[in-house]
Amino acid sequence: MKHVMSVSIGSSKRDHKVETEILGEKFIIERVGTDGNIEKAIEIIKENDGKVSAFGMGGIDLYVCIGNKRFTIRDAVPIAQAAKISPIVDGSGLKNTLERRVVNYLAENKIVDFEGKKVLLVCGLDRFGMAEALDKTGCKLTFGDLIFTVGVPIPIRSLKSLNILASILAPIICKLPFNMLYPTGEKQEKKAGSSKYERFYNEADIIAGDFHFIKRYMPDRLDGKIILTNTVTSDDVKMLTQSGVKMLITTTPELNGRSFGTNVMEAVLVSLSDKPYKSLTPADYEELLDKIGLTPRVEVLN
């Protein structure tokens, strides 16, 4: 039996464990949160190194990818280096492949009509594959990178502008303490208690991107909106339903009531591959995704 363990610096209240079968292989897939404690994450990885098929790095990315450029997030390096035997992945390799596929799948199967719709992608910097795919759908795309990461309420209205801004800011941002940029630990369990960015939610038909960014400043009402995101719990689904969200789409499938993050799914693919994980290419991920027949979770809530 293969064992995939996602070690996350996010809240331990979001921990989950399932047993499933993928391509004839039995898997234990679990998520272990450390409530923002990077040292504890390192300790857990060292304790389980060589005992699991692959690790996922949760709650933090090792890399930010912009086109063909890749920037390393400084706080993530010690976590990634803690594993010496078992492969460790952060999901960035899969995001670029899977999330493009999901957007194309939704458009081609007429599940979502993106043409002319107003789409708020809360952070394009960490989901550049999704950003490029959405840009090609004919939607009116707004990036919230400045709003949701550094608290500057200035929307970015084009992929070209995001590219320019990212190339300037990414080398600086990646060196900042990660908890300044992204909700970690218990911050993931509650909203910021402020609706100062409500107008950006209100003007969008579709709200896309990392769920913790979406949730942090989410207003009480999101009537008729479509949410396109990554990982949600059953409590998150309940909250979105009560807020009036029309449809929830997660880029990863539901496993026993939970959508795991891309780091988990990338760790699953690494476990299934015959190749060394550092040599895997987007084409390899595409091939494995085709074999699995992975489709997004689509749930009409209201």
PDB file of C-alpha atoms in Angstrom:
ATOM      1  CA  MET A   1       0.000   0.000   0.000  1.00  0.00           C
ATOM      2  CA  LYS A   2       1.267   3.456  -0.930  1.00  0.00           C
ATOM      3  CA  HIS A   3       1.217   6.209   1.671  1.00  0.00           C
ATOM      4  CA  VAL A   4       1.051   9.903   0.757  1.00  0.00           C
ATOM      5  CA  MET A   5       1.474  12.377   3.606  1.00  0.00           C
ATOM      6  CA  SER A   6       0.854  16.085   3.205  1.00  0.00           C
ATOM      7  CA  VAL A   7       2.634  17.997   5.963  1.00  0.00           C
ATOM      8  CA  SER A   8       1.055  21.433   6.132  1.00  0.00           C
ATOM      9  CA  ILE A   9       1.899  24.562   8.096  1.00  0.00           C
ATOM     10  CA  GLY A  10      -1.837  25.238   8.017  1.00  0.00           C
ATOM     11  CA  SER A  11      -4.401  24.548  10.725  1.00  0.00           C
ATOM     12  CA  SER A  12      -4.487  21.063  12.266  1.00  0.00           C
ATOM     13  CA  LYS A  13      -8.295  21.359  12.368  1.00  0.00           C
ATOM     14  CA  ARG A  14      -8.268  20.662   8.635  1.00  0.00           C
ATOM     15  CA  ASP A  15      -6.505  17.293   9.029  1.00  0.00           C
ATOM     16  CA  HIS A  16      -8.011  14.383   7.115  1.00  0.00           C
ATOM     17  CA  LYS A  17      -7.124  10.787   6.235  1.00  0.00           C
ATOM     18  CA  VAL A  18      -8.616   8.478   3.621  1.00  0.00           C
ATOM     19  CA  GLU A  19      -7.955   5.108   2.034  1.00  0.00           C
ATOM     20  CA  THR A  20      -8.634   4.852  -1.683  1.00  0.00           C
ATOM     21  CA  GLU A  21      -7.563   3.026  -4.831  1.00  0.00           C
ATOM     22  CA  ILE A  22      -6.000   4.717  -7.855  1.00  0.00           C
ATOM     23  CA  LEU A  23      -4.965   2.819 -10.997  1.00  0.00           C
ATOM     24  CA  GLY A  24      -5.206  -0.438  -9.084  1.00  0.00           C
ATOM     25  CA  GLU A  25      -2.925   0.784  -6.301  1.00  0.00           C
ATOM     26  CA  LYS A  26      -4.227   1.135  -2.744  1.00  0.00           C
ATOM     27  CA  PHE A  27      -3.389   4.454  -1.094  1.00  0.00           C
ATOM     28  CA  ILE A  28      -3.468   5.984   2.348  1.00  0.00           C
ATOM     29  CA  ILE A  29      -3.698   9.736   1.826  1.00  0.00           C
ATOM     30  CA  GLU A  30      -3.435  12.001   4.830  1.00  0.00           C
ATOM     31  CA  ARG A  31      -2.949  15.619   5.704  1.00  0.00           C
ATOM     32  CA  VAL A  32      -1.145  16.666   8.924  1.00  0.00           C
ATOM     33  CA  GLY A  33      -1.247  20.325   9.966  1.00  0.00           C
ATOM     34  CA  THR A  34       1.244  22.041  12.279  1.00  0.00           C
ATOM     35  CA  ASP A  35      -0.670  25.268  13.036  1.00  0.00           C
ATOM     36  CA  GLY A  36       1.934  27.512  11.436  1.00  0.00           C
ATOM     37  CA  ASN A  37       4.927  25.812  13.063  1.00  0.00           C
ATOM     38  CA  ILE A  38       7.626  25.287  10.418  1.00  0.00           C
ATOM     39  CA  GLU A  39       9.978  23.532  12.869  1.00  0.00           C
ATOM     40  CA  LYS A  40       7.263  20.986  13.701  1.00  0.00           C
ATOM     41  CA  ALA A  41       6.658  20.364   9.978  1.00  0.00           C
ATOM     42  CA  ILE A  42      10.379  19.654   9.527  1.00  0.00           C
ATOM     43  CA  GLU A  43      10.326  17.290  12.501  1.00  0.00           C
ATOM     44  CA  ILE A  44       7.326  15.326  11.152  1.00  0.00           C
ATOM     45  CA  ILE A  45       8.960  14.987   7.732  1.00  0.00           C
ATOM     46  CA  LYS A  46      12.223  13.737   9.246  1.00  0.00           C
ATOM     47  CA  GLU A  47      10.322  11.209  11.399  1.00  0.00           C
ATOM     48  CA  ASN A  48       8.462   9.786   8.382  1.00  0.00           C
ATOM     49  CA  ASP A  49      11.171  10.106   5.744  1.00  0.00           C
ATOM     50  CA  GLY A  50      11.590   6.790   3.953  1.00  0.00           C
ATOM     51  CA  LYS A  51       8.379   5.439   5.521  1.00  0.00           C
ATOM     52  CA  VAL A  52       5.993   7.149   3.091  1.00  0.00           C
ATOM     53  CA  SER A  53       5.794   6.950  -0.701  1.00  0.00           C
ATOM     54  CA  ALA A  54       5.850  10.741  -1.064  1.00  0.00           C
ATOM     55  CA  PHE A  55       5.349  13.932   0.922  1.00  0.00           C
ATOM     56  CA  GLY A  56       3.269  16.909  -0.054  1.00  0.00           C
ATOM     57  CA  MET A  57       4.254  20.339   1.271  1.00  0.00           C
ATOM     58  CA  GLY A  58       1.005  21.938   2.371  1.00  0.00           C
ATOM     59  CA  GLY A  59       0.207  25.531   3.251  1.00  0.00           C
ATOM     60  CA  ILE A  60       3.324  26.810   1.506  1.00  0.00           C
ATOM     61  CA  ASP A  61       4.838  26.577  -1.967  1.00  0.00           C
ATOM     62  CA  LEU A  62       8.514  26.041  -2.644  1.00  0.00           C
ATOM     63  CA  TYR A  63       8.329  27.867  -5.950  1.00  0.00           C
ATOM     64  CA  VAL A  64       6.401  30.641  -7.612  1.00  0.00           C
ATOM     65  CA  CYS A  65       6.359  30.120 -11.383  1.00  0.00           C
ATOM     66  CA  ILE A  66       5.814  32.947 -13.838  1.00  0.00           C
ATOM     67  CA  GLY A  67       6.022  31.837 -17.440  1.00  0.00           C
ATOM     68  CA  ASN A  68       9.386  30.093 -17.711  1.00  0.00           C
ATOM     69  CA  LYS A  69      10.801  31.821 -14.635  1.00  0.00           C
ATOM     70  CA  ARG A  70      10.822  30.201 -11.202  1.00  0.00           C
ATOM     71  CA  PHE A  71      11.352  31.942  -7.874  1.00  0.00           C
ATOM     72  CA  THR A  72      12.072  30.132  -4.596  1.00  0.00           C
ATOM     73  CA  ILE A  73      10.155  31.013  -1.417  1.00  0.00           C
ATOM     74  CA  ARG A  74      12.830  31.263   1.250  1.00  0.00           C
ATOM     75  CA  ASP A  75      10.789  29.948   4.205  1.00  0.00           C
ATOM     76  CA  ALA A  76       9.893  26.787   2.282  1.00  0.00           C
ATOM     77  CA  VAL A  77      13.474  25.664   1.627  1.00  0.00           C
ATOM     78  CA  PRO A  78      14.154  24.068   5.067  1.00  0.00           C
ATOM     79  CA  ILE A  79      10.896  22.097   4.809  1.00  0.00           C
ATOM     80  CA  ALA A  80      11.767  20.763   1.364  1.00  0.00           C
ATOM     81  CA  GLN A  81      15.291  19.865   2.474  1.00  0.00           C
ATOM     82  CA  ALA A  82      14.023  17.854   5.469  1.00  0.00           C
ATOM     83  CA  ALA A  83      13.164  14.868   3.254  1.00  0.00           C
ATOM     84  CA  LYS A  84      16.260  12.915   2.191  1.00  0.00           C
ATOM     85  CA  ILE A  85      14.677   9.612   1.055  1.00  0.00           C
ATOM     86  CA  SER A  86      10.986  10.084   0.214  1.00  0.00           C
ATOM     87  CA  PRO A  87      10.120  12.471  -2.638  1.00  0.00           C
ATOM     88  CA  ILE A  88       8.645  15.802  -1.536  1.00  0.00           C
ATOM     89  CA  VAL A  89       6.551  18.057  -3.780  1.00  0.00           C
ATOM     90  CA  ASP A  90       4.725  21.342  -3.231  1.00  0.00           C
ATOM     91  CA  GLY A  91       2.064  21.053  -5.940  1.00  0.00           C
ATOM     92  CA  SER A  92       3.541  23.719  -8.218  1.00  0.00           C
ATOM     93  CA  GLY A  93       4.469  21.121 -10.846  1.00  0.00           C
ATOM     94  CA  LEU A  94       0.877  19.925 -11.004  1.00  0.00           C
ATOM     95  CA  LYS A  95      -0.858  23.295 -10.692  1.00  0.00           C
ATOM     96  CA  ASN A  96       0.530  24.374 -14.024  1.00  0.00           C
ATOM     97  CA  THR A  97      -0.828  21.229 -15.723  1.00  0.00           C
ATOM     98  CA  LEU A  98      -3.967  20.282 -13.798  1.00  0.00           C
ATOM     99  CA  GLU A  99      -5.472  23.732 -13.405  1.00  0.00           C
ATOM    100  CA  ARG A 100      -5.109  24.519 -17.105  1.00  0.00           C
ATOM    101  CA  ARG A 101      -6.906  21.244 -17.835  1.00  0.00           C
ATOM    102  CA  VAL A 102      -9.700  22.055 -15.424  1.00  0.00           C
ATOM    103  CA  VAL A 103     -10.426  25.457 -16.968  1.00  0.00           C
ATOM    104  CA  ASN A 104     -10.415  23.920 -20.453  1.00  0.00           C
ATOM    105  CA  TYR A 105     -12.617  21.027 -19.257  1.00  0.00           C
ATOM    106  CA  LEU A 106     -15.189  23.412 -17.756  1.00  0.00           C
ATOM    107  CA  ALA A 107     -15.314  25.490 -20.942  1.00  0.00           C
ATOM    108  CA  GLU A 108     -15.360  22.586 -23.425  1.00  0.00           C
ATOM    109  CA  ASN A 109     -18.097  20.736 -21.506  1.00  0.00           C
ATOM    110  CA  LYS A 110     -20.128  23.945 -21.151  1.00  0.00           C
ATOM    111  CA  ILE A 111     -20.175  23.613 -17.376  1.00  0.00           C
ATOM    112  CA  VAL A 112     -19.064  27.227 -17.059  1.00  0.00           C
ATOM    113  CA  ASP A 113     -19.496  29.870 -19.735  1.00  0.00           C
ATOM    114  CA  PHE A 114     -16.484  32.118 -19.167  1.00  0.00           C
ATOM    115  CA  GLU A 115     -17.081  34.352 -22.205  1.00  0.00           C
ATOM    116  CA  GLY A 116     -17.603  37.927 -21.025  1.00  0.00           C
ATOM    117  CA  LYS A 117     -17.866  36.920 -17.349  1.00  0.00           C
ATOM    118  CA  LYS A 118     -16.055  38.907 -14.680  1.00  0.00           C
ATOM    119  CA  VAL A 119     -13.509  36.625 -12.984  1.00  0.00           C
ATOM    120  CA  LEU A 120     -11.577  37.539  -9.846  1.00  0.00           C
ATOM    121  CA  LEU A 121      -8.450  35.383  -9.481  1.00  0.00           C
ATOM    122  CA  VAL A 122      -7.403  36.208  -5.934  1.00  0.00           C
ATOM    123  CA  CYS A 123      -3.734  35.475  -6.599  1.00  0.00           C
ATOM    124  CA  GLY A 124      -2.388  34.766 -10.069  1.00  0.00           C
ATOM    125  CA  LEU A 125       1.210  34.594  -8.900  1.00  0.00           C
ATOM    126  CA  ASP A 126       0.708  31.174  -7.284  1.00  0.00           C
ATOM    127  CA  ARG A 127      -1.613  29.845 -10.040  1.00  0.00           C
ATOM    128  CA  PHE A 128      -0.036  31.003 -13.276  1.00  0.00           C
ATOM    129  CA  GLY A 129      -1.355  28.010 -15.236  1.00  0.00           C
ATOM    130  CA  MET A 130      -4.914  28.852 -14.192  1.00  0.00           C
ATOM    131  CA  ALA A 131      -4.278  32.518 -14.960  1.00  0.00           C
ATOM    132  CA  GLU A 132      -3.122  31.798 -18.519  1.00  0.00           C
ATOM    133  CA  ALA A 133      -5.985  29.356 -19.137  1.00  0.00           C
ATOM    134  CA  LEU A 134      -8.613  31.804 -17.863  1.00  0.00           C
ATOM    135  CA  ASP A 135      -7.111  34.580 -19.970  1.00  0.00           C
ATOM    136  CA  LYS A 136      -7.790  32.521 -23.104  1.00  0.00           C
ATOM    137  CA  THR A 137     -11.495  31.943 -22.314  1.00  0.00           C
ATOM    138  CA  GLY A 138     -12.627  35.454 -23.180  1.00  0.00           C
ATOM    139  CA  CYS A 139     -13.499  36.376 -19.605  1.00  0.00           C
ATOM    140  CA  LYS A 140     -12.865  39.778 -18.022  1.00  0.00           C
ATOM    141  CA  LEU A 141     -10.056  38.849 -15.680  1.00  0.00           C
ATOM    142  CA  THR A 142      -8.993  40.703 -12.533  1.00  0.00           C
ATOM    143  CA  PHE A 143      -5.991  39.635 -10.443  1.00  0.00           C
ATOM    144  CA  GLY A 144      -6.049  40.300  -6.697  1.00  0.00           C
ATOM    145  CA  ASP A 145      -2.368  39.708  -5.992  1.00  0.00           C
ATOM    146  CA  LEU A 146      -1.718  43.144  -4.489  1.00  0.00           C
ATOM    147  CA  ILE A 147      -5.039  43.087  -2.630  1.00  0.00           C
ATOM    148  CA  PHE A 148      -4.857  39.697  -0.972  1.00  0.00           C
ATOM    149  CA  THR A 149      -1.113  39.254  -0.405  1.00  0.00           C
ATOM    150  CA  VAL A 150       0.165  42.701   0.586  1.00  0.00           C
ATOM    151  CA  GLY A 151      -3.091  44.537   1.365  1.00  0.00           C
ATOM    152  CA  VAL A 152      -2.869  47.147  -1.372  1.00  0.00           C
ATOM    153  CA  PRO A 153      -6.410  47.547  -2.811  1.00  0.00           C
ATOM    154  CA  ILE A 154      -5.311  47.920  -6.431  1.00  0.00           C
ATOM    155  CA  PRO A 155      -6.686  45.374  -8.900  1.00  0.00           C
ATOM    156  CA  ILE A 156      -4.537  44.159 -11.795  1.00  0.00           C
ATOM    157  CA  ARG A 157      -6.593  44.032 -14.981  1.00  0.00           C
ATOM    158  CA  SER A 158      -4.435  42.093 -17.428  1.00  0.00           C
ATOM    159  CA  LEU A 159      -2.109  39.116 -17.603  1.00  0.00           C
ATOM    160  CA  LYS A 160       0.554  41.311 -19.157  1.00  0.00           C
ATOM    161  CA  SER A 161       0.426  43.683 -16.185  1.00  0.00           C
ATOM    162  CA  LEU A 162       0.631  40.751 -13.776  1.00  0.00           C
ATOM    163  CA  ASN A 163       3.675  39.470 -15.655  1.00  0.00           C
ATOM    164  CA  ILE A 164       5.457  42.801 -15.401  1.00  0.00           C
ATOM    165  CA  LEU A 165       4.572  43.328 -11.751  1.00  0.00           C
ATOM    166  CA  ALA A 166       5.457  39.770 -10.798  1.00  0.00           C
ATOM    167  CA  SER A 167       8.877  39.912 -12.436  1.00  0.00           C
ATOM    168  CA  ILE A 168       9.655  42.987 -10.314  1.00  0.00           C
ATOM    169  CA  LEU A 169       8.077  41.956  -7.015  1.00  0.00           C
ATOM    170  CA  ALA A 170       8.499  38.165  -6.905  1.00  0.00           C
ATOM    171  CA  PRO A 171      12.229  38.177  -6.001  1.00  0.00           C
ATOM    172  CA  ILE A 172      11.429  40.521  -3.084  1.00  0.00           C
ATOM    173  CA  ILE A 173       8.183  38.890  -1.914  1.00  0.00           C
ATOM    174  CA  CYS A 174       9.714  35.412  -1.875  1.00  0.00           C
ATOM    175  CA  LYS A 175      12.231  36.536   0.756  1.00  0.00           C
ATOM    176  CA  LEU A 176       9.585  37.866   3.175  1.00  0.00           C
ATOM    177  CA  PRO A 177       8.322  35.788   6.135  1.00  0.00           C
ATOM    178  CA  PHE A 178       5.630  33.591   4.608  1.00  0.00           C
ATOM    179  CA  ASN A 179       3.042  34.353   7.286  1.00  0.00           C
ATOM    180  CA  MET A 180       3.077  37.980   6.109  1.00  0.00           C
ATOM    181  CA  LEU A 181       1.813  36.878   2.709  1.00  0.00           C
ATOM    182  CA  TYR A 182      -0.545  33.980   3.377  1.00  0.00           C
ATOM    183  CA  PRO A 183      -2.853  32.772   6.183  1.00  0.00           C
ATOM    184  CA  THR A 184      -1.181  29.995   8.172  1.00  0.00           C
ATOM    185  CA  GLY A 185      -2.182  28.070  11.296  1.00  0.00           C
ATOM    186  CA  GLU A 186      -5.349  29.261  13.028  1.00  0.00           C
ATOM    187  CA  LYS A 187      -5.705  32.185  10.600  1.00  0.00           C
ATOM    188  CA  GLN A 188      -7.022  29.615   8.129  1.00  0.00           C
ATOM    189  CA  GLU A 189     -10.007  28.879  10.380  1.00  0.00           C
ATOM    190  CA  LYS A 190     -11.507  32.326  10.546  1.00  0.00           C
ATOM    191  CA  LYS A 191     -12.205  35.326   8.405  1.00  0.00           C
ATOM    192  CA  ALA A 192     -10.234  38.502   8.920  1.00  0.00           C
ATOM    193  CA  GLY A 193     -13.340  40.134  10.377  1.00  0.00           C
ATOM    194  CA  SER A 194     -13.277  42.847   7.746  1.00  0.00           C
ATOM    195  CA  SER A 195     -15.174  43.262   4.496  1.00  0.00           C
ATOM    196  CA  LYS A 196     -12.897  46.029   3.205  1.00  0.00           C
ATOM    197  CA  TYR A 197     -12.433  44.186  -0.104  1.00  0.00           C
ATOM    198  CA  GLU A 198     -16.121  43.307  -0.524  1.00  0.00           C
ATOM    199  CA  ARG A 199     -16.479  45.351  -3.714  1.00  0.00           C
ATOM    200  CA  PHE A 200     -14.028  43.093  -5.538  1.00  0.00           C
ATOM    201  CA  TYR A 201     -16.111  40.026  -4.631  1.00  0.00           C
ATOM    202  CA  ASN A 202     -19.346  41.767  -5.525  1.00  0.00           C
ATOM    203  CA  GLU A 203     -18.283  42.797  -9.011  1.00  0.00           C
ATOM    204  CA  ALA A 204     -17.164  39.259  -9.939  1.00  0.00           C
ATOM    205  CA  ASP A 205     -19.306  36.500 -11.430  1.00  0.00           C
ATOM    206  CA  ILE A 206     -16.627  33.885 -10.750  1.00  0.00           C
ATOM    207  CA  ILE A 207     -14.157  33.921  -7.843  1.00  0.00           C
ATOM    208  CA  ALA A 208     -11.117  31.721  -8.430  1.00  0.00           C
ATOM    209  CA  GLY A 209      -7.894  30.728  -6.730  1.00  0.00           C
ATOM    210  CA  ASP A 210      -6.598  29.629  -3.348  1.00  0.00           C
ATOM    211  CA  PHE A 211      -9.451  29.059  -0.911  1.00  0.00           C
ATOM    212  CA  HIS A 212      -7.705  30.591   2.093  1.00  0.00           C
ATOM    213  CA  PHE A 213      -7.296  33.854   0.188  1.00  0.00           C
ATOM    214  CA  ILE A 214     -10.947  33.687  -0.895  1.00  0.00           C
ATOM    215  CA  LYS A 215     -12.192  32.936   2.609  1.00  0.00           C
ATOM    216  CA  ARG A 216     -10.105  35.504   4.496  1.00  0.00           C
ATOM    217  CA  TYR A 217     -12.052  38.585   3.359  1.00  0.00           C
ATOM    218  CA  MET A 218     -15.162  36.846   2.052  1.00  0.00           C
ATOM    219  CA  PRO A 219     -18.372  38.822   2.625  1.00  0.00           C
ATOM    220  CA  ASP A 220     -21.394  37.171   4.227  1.00  0.00           C
ATOM    221  CA  ARG A 221     -23.301  37.012   0.933  1.00  0.00           C
ATOM    222  CA  LEU A 222     -22.020  35.642  -2.371  1.00  0.00           C
ATOM    223  CA  ASP A 223     -25.372  35.034  -4.018  1.00  0.00           C
ATOM    224  CA  GLY A 224     -25.178  33.487  -7.473  1.00  0.00           C
ATOM    225  CA  LYS A 225     -21.367  33.355  -7.560  1.00  0.00           C
ATOM    226  CA  ILE A 226     -19.273  30.473  -8.874  1.00  0.00           C
ATOM    227  CA  ILE A 227     -16.252  29.487  -6.768  1.00  0.00           C
ATOM    228  CA  LEU A 228     -13.324  27.799  -8.566  1.00  0.00           C
ATOM    229  CA  THR A 229     -10.762  26.753  -5.993  1.00  0.00           C
ATOM    230  CA  ASN A 230      -8.468  24.017  -4.699  1.00  0.00           C
ATOM    231  CA  THR A 231      -9.132  22.399  -1.323  1.00  0.00           C
ATOM    232  CA  VAL A 232     -12.230  22.683   0.851  1.00  0.00           C
ATOM    233  CA  THR A 233     -13.594  20.871   3.898  1.00  0.00           C
ATOM    234  CA  SER A 234     -17.213  19.927   4.578  1.00  0.00           C
ATOM    235  CA  ASP A 235     -17.447  22.979   6.875  1.00  0.00           C
ATOM    236  CA  ASP A 236     -16.220  25.197   4.032  1.00  0.00           C
ATOM    237  CA  VAL A 237     -18.909  23.778   1.747  1.00  0.00           C
ATOM    238  CA  LYS A 238     -21.552  24.458   4.377  1.00  0.00           C
ATOM    239  CA  MET A 239     -20.345  28.057   4.747  1.00  0.00           C
ATOM    240  CA  LEU A 240     -20.386  28.627   0.979  1.00  0.00           C
ATOM    241  CA  THR A 241     -23.872  27.150   0.718  1.00  0.00           C
ATOM    242  CA  GLN A 242     -25.165  29.430   3.468  1.00  0.00           C
ATOM    243  CA  SER A 243     -23.591  32.448   1.766  1.00  0.00           C
ATOM    244  CA  GLY A 244     -25.614  31.802  -1.402  1.00  0.00           C
ATOM    245  CA  VAL A 245     -22.840  30.501  -3.673  1.00  0.00           C
ATOM    246  CA  LYS A 246     -24.384  29.000  -6.796  1.00  0.00           C
ATOM    247  CA  MET A 247     -21.684  26.483  -7.752  1.00  0.00           C
ATOM    248  CA  LEU A 248     -18.495  25.119  -6.191  1.00  0.00           C
ATOM    249  CA  ILE A 249     -15.759  23.682  -8.402  1.00  0.00           C
ATOM    250  CA  THR A 250     -12.552  22.218  -7.009  1.00  0.00           C
ATOM    251  CA  THR A 251      -9.634  21.381  -9.258  1.00  0.00           C
ATOM    252  CA  THR A 252      -9.006  18.160  -7.326  1.00  0.00           C
ATOM    253  CA  PRO A 253     -11.662  15.484  -6.846  1.00  0.00           C
ATOM    254  CA  GLU A 254     -13.627  14.810  -3.669  1.00  0.00           C
ATOM    255  CA  LEU A 255     -12.274  11.973  -1.494  1.00  0.00           C
ATOM    256  CA  ASN A 256     -14.556  11.060   1.414  1.00  0.00           C
ATOM    257  CA  GLY A 257     -16.033  14.537   1.681  1.00  0.00           C
ATOM    258  CA  ARG A 258     -12.770  16.413   1.218  1.00  0.00           C
ATOM    259  CA  SER A 259     -10.911  17.958  -1.712  1.00  0.00           C
ATOM    260  CA  PHE A 260      -7.185  17.662  -1.048  1.00  0.00           C
ATOM    261  CA  GLY A 261      -4.661  20.211  -2.298  1.00  0.00           C
ATOM    262  CA  THR A 262      -2.578  20.011  -5.453  1.00  0.00           C
ATOM    263  CA  ASN A 263       0.478  19.102  -3.355  1.00  0.00           C
ATOM    264  CA  VAL A 264      -1.326  15.901  -2.332  1.00  0.00           C
ATOM    265  CA  MET A 265      -2.365  15.007  -5.860  1.00  0.00           C
ATOM    266  CA  GLU A 266       1.134  15.701  -7.163  1.00  0.00           C
ATOM    267  CA  ALA A 267       2.509  13.383  -4.469  1.00  0.00           C
ATOM    268  CA  VAL A 268       0.029  10.721  -5.642  1.00  0.00           C
ATOM    269  CA  LEU A 269       1.231  11.063  -9.247  1.00  0.00           C
ATOM    270  CA  VAL A 270       4.863  10.919  -8.135  1.00  0.00           C
ATOM    271  CA  SER A 271       4.063   7.706  -6.239  1.00  0.00           C
ATOM    272  CA  LEU A 272       2.511   6.174  -9.359  1.00  0.00           C
ATOM    273  CA  SER A 273       5.283   7.186 -11.753  1.00  0.00           C
ATOM    274  CA  ASP A 274       8.177   4.931 -12.698  1.00  0.00           C
ATOM    275  CA  LYS A 275      10.423   7.938 -13.257  1.00  0.00           C
ATOM    276  CA  PRO A 276      12.492   9.811 -10.659  1.00  0.00           C
ATOM    277  CA  TYR A 277      10.201  12.591  -9.455  1.00  0.00           C
ATOM    278  CA  LYS A 278      12.627  15.416 -10.225  1.00  0.00           C
ATOM    279  CA  SER A 279      12.678  14.363 -13.878  1.00  0.00           C
ATOM    280  CA  LEU A 280       8.893  14.466 -14.360  1.00  0.00           C
ATOM    281  CA  THR A 281       7.748  16.869 -17.079  1.00  0.00           C
ATOM    282  CA  PRO A 282       4.332  18.465 -17.766  1.00  0.00           C
ATOM    283  CA  ALA A 283       3.856  15.775 -20.448  1.00  0.00           C
ATOM    284  CA  ASP A 284       4.404  13.052 -17.819  1.00  0.00           C
ATOM    285  CA  TYR A 285       1.810  14.645 -15.557  1.00  0.00           C
ATOM    286  CA  GLU A 286      -0.604  14.913 -18.494  1.00  0.00           C
ATOM    287  CA  GLU A 287      -0.147  11.213 -19.262  1.00  0.00           C
ATOM    288  CA  LEU A 288      -0.790  10.181 -15.663  1.00  0.00           C
ATOM    289  CA  LEU A 289      -3.818  12.460 -15.390  1.00  0.00           C
ATOM    290  CA  ASP A 290      -5.214  10.913 -18.580  1.00  0.00           C
ATOM    291  CA  LYS A 291      -4.742   7.398 -17.159  1.00  0.00           C
ATOM    292  CA  ILE A 292      -6.486   8.315 -13.914  1.00  0.00           C
ATOM    293  CA  GLY A 293      -9.253  10.194 -15.711  1.00  0.00           C
ATOM    294  CA  LEU A 294      -9.147  12.906 -13.080  1.00  0.00           C
ATOM    295  CA  THR A 295     -12.051  15.349 -13.342  1.00  0.00           C
ATOM    296  CA  PRO A 296     -12.865  18.343 -11.160  1.00  0.00           C
ATOM    297  CA  ARG A 297     -15.474  18.253  -8.438  1.00  0.00           C
ATOM    298  CA  VAL A 298     -18.526  20.221  -9.582  1.00  0.00           C
ATOM    299  CA  GLU A 299     -21.262  20.816  -7.022  1.00  0.00           C
ATOM    300  CA  VAL A 300     -24.359  23.001  -7.389  1.00  0.00           C
ATOM    301  CA  LEU A 301     -24.951  24.496  -3.929  1.00  0.00           C
ATOM    302  CA  ASN A 302     -27.898  26.814  -4.598  1.00  0.00           C
TER     303      ASN A 302
END
